[in-house]
PDB file of C-alpha atoms in Angstrom:
ATOM      1  CA  MET A   1      88.151  92.472  88.688  1.00 55.00           C
ATOM      2  CA  LYS A   2      86.726  92.039  92.150  1.00 56.00           C
ATOM      3  CA  ARG A   3      85.510  89.180  94.550  1.00 66.00           C
ATOM      4  CA  HIS A   4      84.035  88.393  97.751  1.00 79.00           C
ATOM      5  CA  ALA A   5      87.038  87.790 100.206  1.00 85.00           C
ATOM      6  CA  GLN A   6      88.019  85.088 102.105  1.00 91.00           C
ATOM      7  CA  LEU A   7      90.205  86.667 104.712  1.00 96.00           C
ATOM      8  CA  GLU A   8      92.958  85.320 107.020  1.00 96.00           C
ATOM      9  CA  PRO A   9      92.749  85.928 110.853  1.00 97.00           C
ATOM     10  CA  GLY A  10      95.766  87.736 112.014  1.00 98.00           C
ATOM     11  CA  LYS A  11      96.798  89.273 108.587  1.00 98.00           C
ATOM     12  CA  VAL A  12      96.847  92.900 107.965  1.00 98.00           C
ATOM     13  CA  TYR A  13      94.711  94.129 104.690  1.00 98.00           C
ATOM     14  CA  ARG A  14      94.952  97.618 103.011  1.00 98.00           C
ATOM     15  CA  ASN A  15      91.499  99.196 102.401  1.00 98.00           C
ATOM     16  CA  ARG A  16      91.192 100.434  98.842  1.00 95.00           C
ATOM     17  CA  GLY A  17      90.213 103.797 100.357  1.00 94.00           C
ATOM     18  CA  GLY A  18      93.132 104.021 102.628  1.00 96.00           C
ATOM     19  CA  GLY A  19      94.285 102.617 105.965  1.00 98.00           C
ATOM     20  CA  GLU A  20      95.453  99.122 107.170  1.00 98.00           C
ATOM     21  CA  TYR A  21      93.026  96.571 109.099  1.00 98.00           C
ATOM     22  CA  ARG A  22      93.885  93.567 110.823  1.00 98.00           C
ATOM     23  CA  CYS A  23      91.394  90.639 110.357  1.00 98.00           C
ATOM     24  CA  ILE A  24      90.548  89.417 113.910  1.00 98.00           C
ATOM     25  CA  CYS A  25      88.070  86.510 112.859  1.00 97.00           C
ATOM     26  CA  GLN A  26      85.403  85.693 110.696  1.00 94.00           C
ATOM     27  CA  MET A  27      81.928  86.099 111.998  1.00 92.00           C
ATOM     28  CA  LEU A  28      79.986  83.081 112.819  1.00 86.00           C
ATOM     29  CA  ALA A  29      76.437  84.517 112.076  1.00 83.00           C
ATOM     30  CA  ASN A  30      77.596  85.576 108.393  1.00 82.00           C
ATOM     31  CA  LYS A  31      80.477  84.111 106.703  1.00 83.00           C
ATOM     32  CA  ASP A  32      80.888  87.235 104.412  1.00 84.00           C
ATOM     33  CA  ASP A  33      81.401  89.437 107.601  1.00 94.00           C
ATOM     34  CA  TYR A  34      84.790  89.642 109.597  1.00 97.00           C
ATOM     35  CA  LEU A  35      85.716  91.291 112.636  1.00 97.00           C
ATOM     36  CA  MET A  36      88.411  94.096 111.877  1.00 98.00           C
ATOM     37  CA  ARG A  37      90.685  96.521 113.597  1.00 98.00           C
ATOM     38  CA  ASN A  38      92.183  99.668 112.339  1.00 98.00           C
ATOM     39  CA  GLU A  39      95.781  99.319 112.777  1.00 98.00           C
ATOM     40  CA  ALA A  40      96.448 103.152 113.382  1.00 97.00           C
ATOM     41  CA  SER A  41      93.424 103.714 115.721  1.00 97.00           C
ATOM     42  CA  GLY A  42      92.617 100.604 117.099  1.00 97.00           C
ATOM     43  CA  TRP A  43      88.886 101.010 116.020  1.00 98.00           C
ATOM     44  CA  THR A  44      87.166  97.471 116.049  1.00 98.00           C
ATOM     45  CA  PHE A  45      84.154  96.760 113.903  1.00 98.00           C
ATOM     46  CA  GLU A  46      82.256  94.241 112.032  1.00 97.00           C
ATOM     47  CA  ALA A  47      82.953  94.569 108.335  1.00 97.00           C
ATOM     48  CA  CYS A  48      80.081  93.326 106.204  1.00 95.00           C
ATOM     49  CA  THR A  49      80.497  91.874 102.851  1.00 92.00           C
ATOM     50  CA  ILE A  50      84.025  92.299 102.154  1.00 94.00           C
ATOM     51  CA  THR A  51      85.352  92.624  98.633  1.00 94.00           C
ATOM     52  CA  MET A  52      88.967  91.999  97.473  1.00 94.00           C
ATOM     53  CA  TYR A  53      90.489  93.256  94.439  1.00 93.00           C
ATOM     54  CA  GLU A  54      93.303  91.924  92.174  1.00 91.00           C
ATOM     55  CA  ASP A  55      95.633  94.298  93.933  1.00 94.00           C
ATOM     56  CA  GLY A  56      95.018  92.763  97.289  1.00 93.00           C
ATOM     57  CA  SER A  57      93.104  95.817  98.542  1.00 96.00           C
ATOM     58  CA  ILE A  58      89.618  95.485 100.078  1.00 97.00           C
ATOM     59  CA  GLU A  59      86.677  97.214 100.908  1.00 96.00           C
ATOM     60  CA  TRP A  60      83.336  96.431 102.568  1.00 96.00           C
ATOM     61  CA  ASP A  61      79.632  97.244 101.813  1.00 95.00           C
ATOM     62  CA  TYR A  62      79.060  98.647 105.465  1.00 96.00           C
ATOM     63  CA  SER A  63      80.205  98.265 109.083  1.00 97.00           C
ATOM     64  CA  LYS A  64      78.295  97.976 112.394  1.00 97.00           C
ATOM     65  CA  ASN A  65      79.097  97.609 116.095  1.00 97.00           C
ATOM     66  CA  GLY A  66      82.277  99.719 116.053  1.00 98.00           C
ATOM     67  CA  ARG A  67      84.118 100.499 119.286  1.00 98.00           C
ATOM     68  CA  PHE A  68      87.698 100.996 120.752  1.00 96.00           C
ATOM     69  CA  ASP A  69      88.626  98.028 122.530  1.00 81.00           C
TER      70      ASP A  69
END
C-alpha cells in the first residue's frame, strides 16, 4: 500500500529505487512537493508528489530545478 507522504524536514528517507535523500523543506507553492538533497552527491531538487510505502521508502512522480548547492 502507498500513500502521499508528509515528510519531516531534516530527516533522511530511502528512495524505493535506491539512494538516501534528506528532506530540506516542504515547498510553499504545492504542499505535495519537497526540497530534497541526495546524501551521497549533494544534488538538490524539488521532488514532486512524493509517495511513501509501508516500509518507509519513498518515490516521487518527477523532479525539477535540480542543482548542486
